[in-house]
CSV table of C-alpha atoms and ligand atoms in Angstrom, one decimal:
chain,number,residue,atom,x,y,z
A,432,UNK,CA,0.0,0.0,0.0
A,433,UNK,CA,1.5,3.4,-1.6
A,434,UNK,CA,0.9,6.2,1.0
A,435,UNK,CA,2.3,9.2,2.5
A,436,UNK,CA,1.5,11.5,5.2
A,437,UNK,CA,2.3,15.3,5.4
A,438,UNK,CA,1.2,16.9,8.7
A,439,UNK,CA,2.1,20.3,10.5
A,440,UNK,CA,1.4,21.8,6.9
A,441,UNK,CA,0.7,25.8,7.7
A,442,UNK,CA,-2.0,26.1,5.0
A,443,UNK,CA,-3.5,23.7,3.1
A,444,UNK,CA,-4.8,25.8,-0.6
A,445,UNK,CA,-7.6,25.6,-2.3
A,446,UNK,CA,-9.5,22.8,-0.2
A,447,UNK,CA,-12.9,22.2,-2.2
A,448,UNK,CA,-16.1,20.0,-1.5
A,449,UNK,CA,-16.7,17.8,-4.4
A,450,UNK,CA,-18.8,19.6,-7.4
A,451,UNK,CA,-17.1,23.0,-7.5
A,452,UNK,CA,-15.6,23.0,-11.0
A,453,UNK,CA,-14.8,26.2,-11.7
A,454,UNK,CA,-14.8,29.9,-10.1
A,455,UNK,CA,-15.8,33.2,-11.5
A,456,UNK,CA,-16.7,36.8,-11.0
A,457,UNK,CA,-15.9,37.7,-7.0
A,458,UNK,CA,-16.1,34.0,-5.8
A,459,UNK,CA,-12.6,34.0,-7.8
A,460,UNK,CA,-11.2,35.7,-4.6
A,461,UNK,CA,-11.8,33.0,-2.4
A,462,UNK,CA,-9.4,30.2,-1.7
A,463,UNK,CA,-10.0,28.1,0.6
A,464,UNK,CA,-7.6,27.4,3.5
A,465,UNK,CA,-7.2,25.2,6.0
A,466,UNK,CA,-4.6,26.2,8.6
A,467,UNK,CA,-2.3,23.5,10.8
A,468,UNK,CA,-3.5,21.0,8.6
A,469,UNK,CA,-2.7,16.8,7.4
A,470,UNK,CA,-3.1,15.6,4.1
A,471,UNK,CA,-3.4,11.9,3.3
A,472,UNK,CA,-2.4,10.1,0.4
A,473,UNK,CA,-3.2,7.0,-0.6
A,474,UNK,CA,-2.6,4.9,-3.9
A,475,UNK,CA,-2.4,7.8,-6.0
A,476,UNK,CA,-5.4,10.1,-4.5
A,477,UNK,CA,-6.4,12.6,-2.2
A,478,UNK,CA,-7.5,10.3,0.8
A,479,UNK,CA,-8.4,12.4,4.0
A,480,UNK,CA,-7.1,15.8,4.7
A,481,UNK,CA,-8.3,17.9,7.8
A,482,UNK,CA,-6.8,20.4,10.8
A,483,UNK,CA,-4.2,19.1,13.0
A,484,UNK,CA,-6.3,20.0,15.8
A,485,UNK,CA,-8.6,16.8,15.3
A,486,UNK,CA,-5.9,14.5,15.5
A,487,UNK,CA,-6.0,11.9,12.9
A,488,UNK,CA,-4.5,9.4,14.2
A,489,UNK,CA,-3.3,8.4,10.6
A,490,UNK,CA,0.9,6.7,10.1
A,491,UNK,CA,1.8,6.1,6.8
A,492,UNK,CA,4.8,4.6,4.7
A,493,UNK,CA,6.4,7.8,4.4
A,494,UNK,CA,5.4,11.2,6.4
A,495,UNK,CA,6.4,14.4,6.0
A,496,UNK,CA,6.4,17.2,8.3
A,497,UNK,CA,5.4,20.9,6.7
A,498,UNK,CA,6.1,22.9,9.6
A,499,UNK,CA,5.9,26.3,8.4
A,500,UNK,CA,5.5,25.3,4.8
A,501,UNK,CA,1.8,25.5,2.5
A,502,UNK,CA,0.6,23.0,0.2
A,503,UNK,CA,-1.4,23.8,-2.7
A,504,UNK,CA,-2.6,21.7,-5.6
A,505,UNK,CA,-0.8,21.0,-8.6
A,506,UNK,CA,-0.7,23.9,-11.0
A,507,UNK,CA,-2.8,23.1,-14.6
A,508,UNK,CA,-1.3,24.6,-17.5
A,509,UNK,CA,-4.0,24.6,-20.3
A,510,UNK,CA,-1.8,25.9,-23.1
A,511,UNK,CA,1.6,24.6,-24.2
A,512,UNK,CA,3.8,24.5,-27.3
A,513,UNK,CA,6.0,22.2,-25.4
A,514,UNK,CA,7.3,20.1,-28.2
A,515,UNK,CA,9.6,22.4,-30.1
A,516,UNK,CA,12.9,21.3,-31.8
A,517,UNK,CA,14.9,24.6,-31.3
A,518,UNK,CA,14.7,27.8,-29.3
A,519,UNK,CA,14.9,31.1,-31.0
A,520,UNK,CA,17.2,33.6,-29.4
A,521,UNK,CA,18.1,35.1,-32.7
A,522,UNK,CA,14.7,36.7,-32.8
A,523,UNK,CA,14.7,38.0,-29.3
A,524,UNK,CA,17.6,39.8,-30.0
A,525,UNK,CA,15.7,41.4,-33.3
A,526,UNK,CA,12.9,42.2,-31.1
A,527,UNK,CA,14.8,44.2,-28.5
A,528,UNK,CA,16.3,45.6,-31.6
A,529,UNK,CA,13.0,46.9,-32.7
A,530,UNK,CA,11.3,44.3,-34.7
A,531,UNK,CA,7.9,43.1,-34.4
A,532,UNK,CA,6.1,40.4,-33.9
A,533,UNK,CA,4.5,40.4,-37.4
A,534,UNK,CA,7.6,41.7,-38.8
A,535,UNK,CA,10.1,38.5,-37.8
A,536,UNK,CA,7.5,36.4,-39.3
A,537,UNK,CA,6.9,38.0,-42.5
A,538,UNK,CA,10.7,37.3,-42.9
A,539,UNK,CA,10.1,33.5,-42.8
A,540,UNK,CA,10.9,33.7,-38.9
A,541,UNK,CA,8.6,32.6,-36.2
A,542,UNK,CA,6.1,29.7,-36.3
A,543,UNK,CA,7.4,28.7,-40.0
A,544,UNK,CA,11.1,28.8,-38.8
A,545,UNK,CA,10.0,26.5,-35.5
A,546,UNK,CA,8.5,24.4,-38.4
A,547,UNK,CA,11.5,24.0,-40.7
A,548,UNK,CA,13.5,23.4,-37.7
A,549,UNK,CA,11.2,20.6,-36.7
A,550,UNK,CA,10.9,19.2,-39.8
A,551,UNK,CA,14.6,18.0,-39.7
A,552,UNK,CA,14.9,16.9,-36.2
A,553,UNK,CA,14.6,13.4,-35.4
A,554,UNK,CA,11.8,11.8,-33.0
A,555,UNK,CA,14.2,11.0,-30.6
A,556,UNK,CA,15.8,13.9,-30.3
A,557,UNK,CA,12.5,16.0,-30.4
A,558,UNK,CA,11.1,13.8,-27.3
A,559,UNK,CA,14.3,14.2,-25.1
A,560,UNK,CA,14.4,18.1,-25.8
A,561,UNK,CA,10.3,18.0,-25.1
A,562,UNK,CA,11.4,16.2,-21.9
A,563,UNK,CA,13.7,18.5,-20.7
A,564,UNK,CA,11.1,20.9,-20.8
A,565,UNK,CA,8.5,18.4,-18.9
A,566,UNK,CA,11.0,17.9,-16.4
A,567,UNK,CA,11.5,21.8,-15.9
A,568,UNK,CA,7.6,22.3,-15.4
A,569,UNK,CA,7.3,19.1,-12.8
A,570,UNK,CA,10.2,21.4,-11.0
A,571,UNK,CA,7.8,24.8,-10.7
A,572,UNK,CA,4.5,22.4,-9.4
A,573,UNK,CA,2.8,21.7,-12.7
A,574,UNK,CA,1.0,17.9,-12.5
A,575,UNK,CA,-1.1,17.8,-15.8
A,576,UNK,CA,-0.5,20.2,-18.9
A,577,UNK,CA,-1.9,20.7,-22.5
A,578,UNK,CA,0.8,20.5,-24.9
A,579,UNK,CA,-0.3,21.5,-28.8
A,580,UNK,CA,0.9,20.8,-32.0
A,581,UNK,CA,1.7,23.5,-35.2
A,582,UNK,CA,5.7,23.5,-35.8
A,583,UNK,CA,4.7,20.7,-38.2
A,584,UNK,CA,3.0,21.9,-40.6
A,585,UNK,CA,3.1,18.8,-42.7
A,586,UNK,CA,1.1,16.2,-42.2
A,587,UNK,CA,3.9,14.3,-41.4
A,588,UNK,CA,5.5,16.4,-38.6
A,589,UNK,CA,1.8,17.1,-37.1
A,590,UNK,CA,1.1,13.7,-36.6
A,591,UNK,CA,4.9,13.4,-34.7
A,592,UNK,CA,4.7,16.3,-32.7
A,593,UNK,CA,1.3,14.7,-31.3
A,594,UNK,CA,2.9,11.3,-30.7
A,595,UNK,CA,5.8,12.6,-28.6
A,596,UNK,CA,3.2,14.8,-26.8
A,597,UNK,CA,1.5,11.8,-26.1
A,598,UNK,CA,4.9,9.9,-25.6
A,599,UNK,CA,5.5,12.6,-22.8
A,600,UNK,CA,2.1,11.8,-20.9
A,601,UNK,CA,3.3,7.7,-21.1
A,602,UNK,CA,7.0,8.2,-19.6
A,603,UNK,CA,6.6,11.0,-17.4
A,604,UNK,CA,4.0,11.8,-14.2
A,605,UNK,CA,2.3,14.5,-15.9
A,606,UNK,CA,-1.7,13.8,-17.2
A,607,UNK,CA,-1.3,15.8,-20.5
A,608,UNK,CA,-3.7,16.6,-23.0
A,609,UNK,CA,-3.0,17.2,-27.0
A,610,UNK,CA,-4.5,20.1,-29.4
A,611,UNK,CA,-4.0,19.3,-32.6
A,612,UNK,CA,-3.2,23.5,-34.1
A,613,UNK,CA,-2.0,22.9,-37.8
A,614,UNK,CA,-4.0,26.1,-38.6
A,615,UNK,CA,-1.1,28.1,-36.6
A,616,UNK,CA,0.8,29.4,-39.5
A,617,UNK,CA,0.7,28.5,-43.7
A,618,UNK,CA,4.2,27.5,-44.8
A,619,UNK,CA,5.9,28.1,-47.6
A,620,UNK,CA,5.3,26.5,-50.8
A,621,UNK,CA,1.2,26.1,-50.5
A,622,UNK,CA,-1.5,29.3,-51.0
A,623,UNK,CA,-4.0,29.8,-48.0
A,624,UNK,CA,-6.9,28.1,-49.3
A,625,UNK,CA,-4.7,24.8,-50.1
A,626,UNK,CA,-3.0,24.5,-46.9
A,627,UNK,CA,-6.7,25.4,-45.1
A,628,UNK,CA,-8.0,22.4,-47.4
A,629,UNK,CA,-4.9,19.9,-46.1
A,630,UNK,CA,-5.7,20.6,-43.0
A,631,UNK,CA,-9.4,19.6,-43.2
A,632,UNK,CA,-9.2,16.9,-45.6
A,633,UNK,CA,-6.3,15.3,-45.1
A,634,UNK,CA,-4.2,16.2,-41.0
A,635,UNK,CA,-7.3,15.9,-39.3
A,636,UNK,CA,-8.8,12.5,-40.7
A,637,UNK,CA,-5.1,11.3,-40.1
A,638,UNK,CA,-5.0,12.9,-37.0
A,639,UNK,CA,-8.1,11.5,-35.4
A,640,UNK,CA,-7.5,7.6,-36.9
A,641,UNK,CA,-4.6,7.7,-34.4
A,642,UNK,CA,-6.5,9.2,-31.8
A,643,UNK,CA,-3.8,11.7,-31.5
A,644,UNK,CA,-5.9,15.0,-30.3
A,645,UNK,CA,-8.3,15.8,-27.5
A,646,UNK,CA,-8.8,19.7,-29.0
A,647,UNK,CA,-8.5,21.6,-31.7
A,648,UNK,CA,-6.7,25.1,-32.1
A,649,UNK,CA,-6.4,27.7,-34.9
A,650,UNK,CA,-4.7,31.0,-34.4
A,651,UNK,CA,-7.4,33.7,-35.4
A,652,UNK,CA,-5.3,36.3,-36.3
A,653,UNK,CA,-4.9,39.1,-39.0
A,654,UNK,CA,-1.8,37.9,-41.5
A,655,UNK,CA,-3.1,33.9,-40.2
A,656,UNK,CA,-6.4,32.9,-40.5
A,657,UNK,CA,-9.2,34.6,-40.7
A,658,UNK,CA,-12.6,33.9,-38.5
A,659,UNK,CA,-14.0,32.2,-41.9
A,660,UNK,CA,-11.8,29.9,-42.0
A,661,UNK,CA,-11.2,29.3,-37.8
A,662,UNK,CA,-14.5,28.3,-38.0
A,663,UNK,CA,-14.6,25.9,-41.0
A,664,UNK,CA,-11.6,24.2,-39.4
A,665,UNK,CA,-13.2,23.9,-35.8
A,666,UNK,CA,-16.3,22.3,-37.3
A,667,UNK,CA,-14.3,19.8,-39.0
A,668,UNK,CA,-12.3,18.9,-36.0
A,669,UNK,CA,-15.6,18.7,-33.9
A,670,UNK,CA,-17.1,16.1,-36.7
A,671,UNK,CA,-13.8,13.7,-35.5
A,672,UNK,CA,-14.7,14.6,-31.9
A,673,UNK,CA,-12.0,17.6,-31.2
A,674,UNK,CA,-13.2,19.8,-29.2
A,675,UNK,CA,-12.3,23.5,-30.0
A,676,UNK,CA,-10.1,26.1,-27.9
A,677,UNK,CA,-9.0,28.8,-29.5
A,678,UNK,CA,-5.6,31.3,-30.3
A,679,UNK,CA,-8.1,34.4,-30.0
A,680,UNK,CA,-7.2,38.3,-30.0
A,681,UNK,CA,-3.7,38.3,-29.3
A,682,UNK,CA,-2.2,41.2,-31.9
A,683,UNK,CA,-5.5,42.7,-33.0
A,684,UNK,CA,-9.3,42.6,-32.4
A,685,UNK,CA,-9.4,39.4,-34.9
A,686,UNK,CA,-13.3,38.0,-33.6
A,687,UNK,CA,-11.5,35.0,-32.2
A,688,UNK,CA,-13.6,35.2,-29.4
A,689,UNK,CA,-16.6,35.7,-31.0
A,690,UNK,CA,-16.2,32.6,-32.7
A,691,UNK,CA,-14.9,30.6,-30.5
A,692,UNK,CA,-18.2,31.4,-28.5
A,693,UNK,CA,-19.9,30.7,-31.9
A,694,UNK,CA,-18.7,27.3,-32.1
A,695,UNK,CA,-19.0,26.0,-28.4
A,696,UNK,CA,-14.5,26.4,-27.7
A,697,UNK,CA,-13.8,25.3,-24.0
A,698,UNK,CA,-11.6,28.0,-24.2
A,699,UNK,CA,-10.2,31.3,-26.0
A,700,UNK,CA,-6.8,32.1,-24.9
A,701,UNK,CA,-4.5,34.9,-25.0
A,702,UNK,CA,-7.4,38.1,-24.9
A,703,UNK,CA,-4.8,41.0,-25.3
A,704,UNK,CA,-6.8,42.7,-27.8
A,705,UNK,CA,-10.5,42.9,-26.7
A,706,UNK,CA,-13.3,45.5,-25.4
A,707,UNK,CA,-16.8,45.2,-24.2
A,708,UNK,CA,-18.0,43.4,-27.4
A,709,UNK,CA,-16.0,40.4,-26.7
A,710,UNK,CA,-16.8,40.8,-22.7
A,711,UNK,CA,-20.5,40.4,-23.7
A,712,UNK,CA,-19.6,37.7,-25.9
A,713,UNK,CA,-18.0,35.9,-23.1
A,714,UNK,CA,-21.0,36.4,-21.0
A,715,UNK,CA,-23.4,34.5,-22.8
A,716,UNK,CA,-21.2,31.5,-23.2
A,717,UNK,CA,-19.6,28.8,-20.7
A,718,UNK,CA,-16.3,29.5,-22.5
A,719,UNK,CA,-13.0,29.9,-20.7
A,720,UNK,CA,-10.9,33.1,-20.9
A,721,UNK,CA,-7.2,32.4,-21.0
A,722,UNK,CA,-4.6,35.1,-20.1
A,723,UNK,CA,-1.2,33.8,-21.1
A,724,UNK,CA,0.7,36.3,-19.3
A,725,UNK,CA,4.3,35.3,-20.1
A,726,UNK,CA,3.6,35.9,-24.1
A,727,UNK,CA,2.2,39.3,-23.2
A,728,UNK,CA,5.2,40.1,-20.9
A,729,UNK,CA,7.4,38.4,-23.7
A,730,UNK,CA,6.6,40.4,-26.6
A,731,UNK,CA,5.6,43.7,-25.1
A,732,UNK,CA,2.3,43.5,-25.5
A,733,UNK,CA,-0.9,44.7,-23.6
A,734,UNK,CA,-2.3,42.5,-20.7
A,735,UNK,CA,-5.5,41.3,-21.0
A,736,UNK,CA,-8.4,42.9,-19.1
A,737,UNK,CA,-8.7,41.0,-16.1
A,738,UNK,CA,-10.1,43.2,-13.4
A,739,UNK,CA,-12.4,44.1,-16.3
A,740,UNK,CA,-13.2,40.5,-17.2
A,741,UNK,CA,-13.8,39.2,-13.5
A,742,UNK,CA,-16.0,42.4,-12.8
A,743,UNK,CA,-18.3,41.2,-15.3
A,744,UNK,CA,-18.7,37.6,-13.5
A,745,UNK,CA,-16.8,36.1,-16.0
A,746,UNK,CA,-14.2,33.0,-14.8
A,747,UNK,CA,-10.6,33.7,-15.9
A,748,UNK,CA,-7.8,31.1,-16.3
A,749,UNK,CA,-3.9,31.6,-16.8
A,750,UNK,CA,-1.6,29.5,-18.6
A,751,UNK,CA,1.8,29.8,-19.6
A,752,UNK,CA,1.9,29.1,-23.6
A,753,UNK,CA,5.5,27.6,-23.0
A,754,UNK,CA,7.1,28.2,-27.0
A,755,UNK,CA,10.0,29.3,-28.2
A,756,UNK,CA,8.8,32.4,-30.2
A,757,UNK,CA,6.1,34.1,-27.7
A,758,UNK,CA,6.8,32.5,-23.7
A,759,UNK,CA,10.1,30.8,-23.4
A,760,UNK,CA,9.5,29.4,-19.8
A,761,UNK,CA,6.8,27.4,-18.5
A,762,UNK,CA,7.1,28.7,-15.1
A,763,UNK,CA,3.6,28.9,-13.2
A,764,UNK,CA,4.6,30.4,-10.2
A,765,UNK,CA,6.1,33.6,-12.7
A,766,UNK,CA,2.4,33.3,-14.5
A,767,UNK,CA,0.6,34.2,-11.4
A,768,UNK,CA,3.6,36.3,-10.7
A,769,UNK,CA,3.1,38.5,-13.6
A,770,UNK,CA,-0.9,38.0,-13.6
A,771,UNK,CA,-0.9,39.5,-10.0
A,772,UNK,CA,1.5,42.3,-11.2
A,773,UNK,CA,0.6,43.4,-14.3
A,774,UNK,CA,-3.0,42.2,-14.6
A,775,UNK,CA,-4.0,43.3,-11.1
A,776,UNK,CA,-5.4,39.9,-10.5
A,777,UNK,CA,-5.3,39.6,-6.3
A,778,UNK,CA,-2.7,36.2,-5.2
A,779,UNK,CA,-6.6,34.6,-4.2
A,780,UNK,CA,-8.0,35.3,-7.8
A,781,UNK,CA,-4.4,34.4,-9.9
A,782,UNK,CA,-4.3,30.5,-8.1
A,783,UNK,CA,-7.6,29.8,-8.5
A,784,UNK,CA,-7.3,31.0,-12.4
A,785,UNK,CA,-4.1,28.4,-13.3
A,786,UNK,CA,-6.0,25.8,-10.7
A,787,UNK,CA,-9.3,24.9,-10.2
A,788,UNK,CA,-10.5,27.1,-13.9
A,789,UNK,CA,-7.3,25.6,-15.7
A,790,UNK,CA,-8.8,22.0,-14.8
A,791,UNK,CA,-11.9,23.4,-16.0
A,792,UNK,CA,-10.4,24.6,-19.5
A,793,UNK,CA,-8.7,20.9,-20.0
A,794,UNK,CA,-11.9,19.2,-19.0
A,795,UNK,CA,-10.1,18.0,-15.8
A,796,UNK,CA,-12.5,19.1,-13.0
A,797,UNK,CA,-13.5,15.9,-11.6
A,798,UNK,CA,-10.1,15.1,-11.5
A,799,UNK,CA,-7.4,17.9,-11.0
A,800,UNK,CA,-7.1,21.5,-9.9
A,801,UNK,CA,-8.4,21.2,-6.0
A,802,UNK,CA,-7.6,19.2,-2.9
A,803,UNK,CA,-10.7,17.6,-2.5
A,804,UNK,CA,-10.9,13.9,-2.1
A,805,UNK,CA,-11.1,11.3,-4.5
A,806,UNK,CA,-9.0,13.9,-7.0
A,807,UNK,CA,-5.5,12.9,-7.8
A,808,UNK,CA,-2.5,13.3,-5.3
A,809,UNK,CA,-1.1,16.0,-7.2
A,810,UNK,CA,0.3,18.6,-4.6
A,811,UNK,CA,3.9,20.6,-4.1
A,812,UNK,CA,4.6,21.8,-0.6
A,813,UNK,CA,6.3,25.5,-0.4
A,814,UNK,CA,9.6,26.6,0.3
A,815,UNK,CA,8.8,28.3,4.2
A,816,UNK,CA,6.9,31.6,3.7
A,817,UNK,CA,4.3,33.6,6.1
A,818,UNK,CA,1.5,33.8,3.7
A,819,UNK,CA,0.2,32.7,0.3
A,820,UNK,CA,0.7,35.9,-1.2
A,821,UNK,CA,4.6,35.2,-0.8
A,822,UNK,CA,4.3,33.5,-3.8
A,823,UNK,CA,3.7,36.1,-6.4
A,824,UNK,CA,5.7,38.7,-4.2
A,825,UNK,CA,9.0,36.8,-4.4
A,826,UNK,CA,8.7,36.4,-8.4
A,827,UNK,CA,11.5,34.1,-10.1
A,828,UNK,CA,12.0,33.1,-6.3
A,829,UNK,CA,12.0,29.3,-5.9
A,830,UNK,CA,8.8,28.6,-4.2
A,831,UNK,CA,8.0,25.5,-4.7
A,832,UNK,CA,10.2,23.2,-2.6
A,833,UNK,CA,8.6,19.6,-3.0
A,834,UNK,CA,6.2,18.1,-5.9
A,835,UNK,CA,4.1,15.3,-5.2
A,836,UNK,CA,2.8,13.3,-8.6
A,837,UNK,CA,0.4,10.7,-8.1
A,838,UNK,CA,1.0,10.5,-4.3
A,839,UNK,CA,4.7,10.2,-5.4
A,840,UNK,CA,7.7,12.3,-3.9
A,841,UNK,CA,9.5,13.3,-7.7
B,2218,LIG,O1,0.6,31.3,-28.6
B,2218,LIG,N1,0.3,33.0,-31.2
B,2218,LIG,C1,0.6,32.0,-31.7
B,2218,LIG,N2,1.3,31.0,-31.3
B,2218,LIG,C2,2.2,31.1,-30.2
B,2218,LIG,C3,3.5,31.7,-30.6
B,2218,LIG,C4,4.2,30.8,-31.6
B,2218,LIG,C5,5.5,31.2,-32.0
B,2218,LIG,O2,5.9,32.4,-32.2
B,2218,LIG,O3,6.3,30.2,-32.2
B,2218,LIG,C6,1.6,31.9,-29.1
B,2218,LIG,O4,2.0,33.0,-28.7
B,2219,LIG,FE1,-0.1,29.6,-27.8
């Protein structure tokens, strides 16, 4: 019998009853505490948790004393690029130079250089690049991640990218789900309308025979593609049983929301570029907001609305969009960091976004993003600190001391 005890914890985050799945408007600024508390696990799950003050009378295989530490539930990150073949330093240096986004790509850099890149790196060397990466989020308290396709480009390379995403949820402890985003740029060689028709007649067929994707992505973007085509590509992808989620509003006011509510998206991520049309939008929908606040950080951009967004009821989640052009770090801690400090988001609000709503986005409520029993031991206990809010203070600090996987020490 596989358990493990930790007691004399100083706060035990985000404690929830069974059936809350996902937090919005001012309940966001509640999280739930437990002081001097025990958690139990047992063969993989949350068994018993409680205060210290009701003794539990509980021994396990291994125990752990917290004293003066918190434990909080794994982070969920609902937006990856994880599997990459290079990073892309070269174009940070243009940037701080003065180039743009947009710009670097229209010279055959960004997505399409990831792709070409890609396209000439082996599988094995592709998954043990991907893996330093998954290692390096198991380190900063992430237990379950969605990692995407679209440096493939080719039918080819999409369908590899998703089997070593896939490969990484086998041979490592993280639950990960896979969006297949071929839509993320054209390539060269192939007009628009061709490379939209590959995508729909031939990557996704191919793509759901292996069973390769849970989702399905499409960067709705000016210079891209548009919100006619975002949504022909989502409704194919939904016939093969890929749900959508959706690259929406990052560099311009592109209706990526608007159609991701249109066409029933778990979630529309990134939200730089929108205004009360898009918050109304929101409003009548049960789609997730995303804020990816490394990529907005990253590339200078604006930060999405989130006082705005939360004031209107609305849920909000944060990710970290961990690729090499936009975010190159899939640090959680630093997303609520940076969601606290530039988004105004309180430390309450930012946990509970890349928590309890990220399990939400990922379709992982019943099972991740909460201690609450029955879910799976996924837990990191903190380096010592006086109070939650430590966390986003001490940014690029190492908080998280500990990760527990599947009621495994890592
Ligand atoms: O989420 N916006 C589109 N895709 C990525 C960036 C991809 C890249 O530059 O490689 C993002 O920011
Ligand atoms: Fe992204």
């Amino acid at each position: 019998m596989a358990d493990l005890l930790i007691r004399n914890i100083k706060g035990l985050v985000q404690v929830r009853e069974a059936g809350i799945y996902r937090v919005a408007g001012k309940a966001m600024s509640e999280l739930p505490v437990i002081e001097h508390a025990y958690l139990y696990l047992k063969d993989g799950l949350i068994h018993a948790y409680g205060s210290m003050n009701e003794d539990p009378g509980i021994h396990a295989a291994e125990e752990i004393d917290a004293t003066g530490r918190f434990v909080f539930p794994s982070f969920v990150d609902s937006h990856t690029h994880l599997v990459f073949a290079a990073s892309r330093e070269e174009e940070f240096v243009m940037k701080i130079k003065g180039a743009s986004y947009a710009e670097i790509a229209a010279k055959g850099g960004g997505i399409v250089n990831s792709a070409r890149k890609l396209q000439q790196t082996s599988d094995d060397e592709l998954f043990e690049r991907a893996m330093l990466r998954a290692h390096e989020i198991i380190a900063t308290g992430t237990g379950a991640v969605e990692i995407k396709s679209g440096y493939g480009l080719t039918t080819r390379d999409e369908l590899r990218m998703l089997r070593i995403a896939k490969r990484i949820g086998r041979e490592t402890p993280l639950t990960v789900k896979t969006t297949f985003l071929g839509a993320h740029a054209v390539p060269a060689g192939i007009a628009q309308p061709d490379y939209v028709k590959l995508v729909i007649d031939e990557m996704i067929p191919a793509i759901a025979a292996e069973n390769l994707a849970d989702y399905i992505d499409v960067f709705c973007e000016q210079g891209f593609f548009t919100v006619d085509e975002t949504e022909s590509i989502v409704e194919a992808g939904k016939r093969y049983g890929m749900r959508p989620r959706i690259h929406a509003n990052q560099l311009h006011r592109s209706g990526g929301v608007q159609v991701g509510v249109k066409t029933g998206a778990l979630s529309v991520d990134h939200l730089e570029n929108i205004g009360d049309e898009e918050i109304e939008a929101l409003k009548k929908s049960t789609v997730m907001p995303t804020a990816l606040p490394g990529a907005a950080f990253f590339l200078g951009l604006p930060f999405p609305p989130a006082r705005q967004l939360v004031e209107a009821g609305l849920p909000l989640a944060i990710a970290s969009d961990y690729n090499p052009g936009s975010a190159p770090s899939g640090n959680m801690p630093l997303m609520v960091a940076l969601a606290c400090i530039k988004m105004k988001m309180t430390p309450e609000e930012a946990i509970n976004a890349a928590t309890i709503n990220t399990a939400a986005a990922l379709e992982l409520e019943h099972t991740h993003g909460s201690i609450t029993l029955g879910k799976v031991a996924n837990v990191y206990i903190t380096a010592p600190m006086s109070n939650i809010a430590y966390m986003p203070y001490a940014f690029g600090s190492r908080v998280v001391d500990r990760v527990i996987l599947h009621g495994k020490s890592i």
